[in-house]
């Protein structure tokens, strides 16, 4: 039976044409990422595969999760207040495959926070075939005031960072940050499948040393090094690796530890996954239950009222689901250098150094 | 968790058989072995717990295991019993179905090679079994889960008591080592498990990012940290350990808060706080510490690399976040990696385990690891304000004394003598706050230049906003001065010297258990402790606390 990549979150809104388009898009990510970048010590990607080419019966899945709050802001801020404030300034600061928008009342009090880990390219594919569905999604999840003209450019093409999806206060339909795409995650997994060794022959195992050496993502984030380290552990075990179907970012969990909700309401009753199947949710909304006497800005986390979406993002975990098959059967070709290192003499690592013309420039590298 | 020593001869006499349990089975071989009580400071020798005694233990570990005459003696057997018993309908109100496993080890980032094979990496697991209504069993276990020896310690929340019960398996016997209340008063304070669990709470030293020594989203502890072929590699504990960030957020922080709230619930009677000094000391003393570190891995440190200094080294940053206006303190103090490497070399800093003949020059896996104010002290401080024991203004003014030394401040510790044993809530006559202010006023009258006078001066600034602004300005000026000063090589050396001093202090605490927890230095053993001045310079302080 032909394999088809299903929609993120197992969403069912795509018609046949859109679904085929999306399958081709995602399959393209995998195919492109099978080619190592055209630099020295890129390493063989023989332990990475496209699930569309077939998955063996021994396949196992592994969830890989991380904190949604952007680490770059954490390590540049002195206090929680500072990093929460900065994260609210721009969606482009929200770089952990999760973005949010905070809705406030006239006094500035928070009444709703919408979190999304949906891919902009999914919406592009959907829009190509079903623009009215995209419009209705915006009206349902962002604002009933959204007009089709708000979503397109002069040529009628969908604009991901449109006026209803461009900042952290007017709505968030899907992610818009440059690195926040499924394609980037696929490339990250592919790059992390390269086993790398130290000069003494021991294998690199650390999250940062691996990503700094393989340059498959941003070492300063939570997400990229974590994905890389866990995938590389699978590679060192001799497995052949991909992302599980549907390849996606998803909400793994939200912690309500330290929450104090007025009127004794359980915090779980304020949180709703509004898009995506159980375990694969791609959208989460924090809002007081209907009829409640309070709003989100009255909820306290660790003694502090919610004033920023980042306070909630601290407790949200995003995940990708890795897929491994042919367990322990791969030939491990440990790469002895790091991506882009100068090559001395004839030695070029475990794999020949490609010439720039030999490889394809990968669209999703995040170095 | 720390191990408790006791006289084994007494134990033999009490339980009637040698202390070498049958190593072949997870469950005790014959009959039902007794459960012993050994609360160090109270019990000169182990005491047999009767069934009636056991009935007083209301935590899920006691309810599922000990009170039902279950005696699993291995980690494997214990986890299996939790699995089975938690699914029994009759035990639903004690069930702990959810399991999370966390991995740590002071040598977890040191590759296993023939040269390091003898090193004690202290690799161990924390297993959290949880259920509804704050049900919690927290186990600290080593990498030999099928054996009846080694590390197996248990903390379990007793909702009836409002305290954690402490247990451990020793020599084939389950021991009850006391509960959190024993940590608070002599003769049990600081003894047995409470030399590490100083205030009776959960302990995760490296509570905050980057969670030095823990498997986390900052750095994993890989399978390669264990010896090749180690049986643990295929064990359920290694199936998918969670990151330390989950332990911090979901288990430890709420677990500490829960304990502190229970302490207050118990101690506040009729509008009066009893045993007030046991709470108030956590404002003025460093009762225990957490460990912070830079986000920068030491192996990345090089000339030209900017290294973030954890702000907790310079300030009680989490407390000030609550007590000052938002954004009073901004940005990071950074040092140059080249300056740092020279300071490290100059001070002879190295990771060292003499027992294994191991020495590795330089810092721990993350640079600038250092003791910092403990979250359990902060949580107590905030609860004192929330409960109306102290005003935010008084807390702010007290913490502003010697603010550049967030731990080990002998000046703030000197205020302990003013802390009342009991007092009413609020600010009226007889309140804790009024008693403290009266004592401060008396001291200020006798010594106008005293720190007590300084506190009163801050309190007299005006309204709360004015006081926040005044103290905030002083602290912000200090923080900005630190940013500037740390650009020079000498000042980076001073910073490292300060960290060395605090590391030495840490090694005097009960919570310090392993050689590799923090690096050592090559300064003379009698080198004076140092402190930080409000202008971000350091000075020697021979009489420093600790």
GROMACS .gro file of C-alpha atoms in nm, chain A residues 66-77 83 93-96 208 218-223 225-226, chain B residues 209-211 217-219 294-297 300 308 332 366:
model
   40
   66UNK     CA    1   1.203   2.035   2.523
   67UNK     CA    2   1.090   2.353   2.695
   68UNK     CA    3   0.894   2.596   2.475
   69UNK     CA    4   1.038   2.913   2.625
   70UNK     CA    5   1.326   3.037   2.407
   71UNK     CA    6   1.661   2.961   2.563
   72UNK     CA    7   1.843   3.246   2.383
   73UNK     CA    8   1.642   3.490   2.590
   74UNK     CA    9   1.697   3.296   2.910
   75UNK     CA   10   2.073   3.307   2.877
   76UNK     CA   11   2.077   3.675   2.790
   77UNK     CA   12   1.846   3.792   3.069
   83UNK     CA   13   1.312   3.727   2.959
   93UNK     CA   14   1.227   3.570   1.942
   94UNK     CA   15   1.014   3.259   1.998
   95UNK     CA   16   1.251   3.008   1.842
   96UNK     CA   17   1.173   2.676   2.011
  208UNK     CA   18   2.632   2.095   2.227
  218UNK     CA   19   2.138   2.646   1.660
  219UNK     CA   20   2.340   2.540   1.961
  220UNK     CA   21   2.189   2.807   2.184
  221UNK     CA   22   1.835   2.674   2.173
  222UNK     CA   23   1.673   2.407   2.385
  223UNK     CA   24   1.523   2.233   2.085
  225UNK     CA   25   2.069   2.038   2.061
  226UNK     CA   26   1.813   1.820   2.239
  576UNK     CA   27   1.950   2.540   3.444
  577UNK     CA   28   2.193   2.411   3.331
  578UNK     CA   29   2.131   2.144   3.595
  584UNK     CA   30   1.791   1.939   2.798
  585UNK     CA   31   2.121   2.120   2.859
  586UNK     CA   32   2.329   1.806   2.822
  661UNK     CA   33   2.713   2.918   3.368
  662UNK     CA   34   2.526   2.799   3.061
  663UNK     CA   35   2.868   2.774   2.895
  664UNK     CA   36   3.036   2.433   2.888
  667UNK     CA   37   3.400   2.577   2.498
  675UNK     CA   38   2.779   3.431   3.119
  699UNK     CA   39   2.407   3.941   3.193
  733UNK     CA   40   2.970   2.383   3.305
   0.00000   0.00000   0.00000
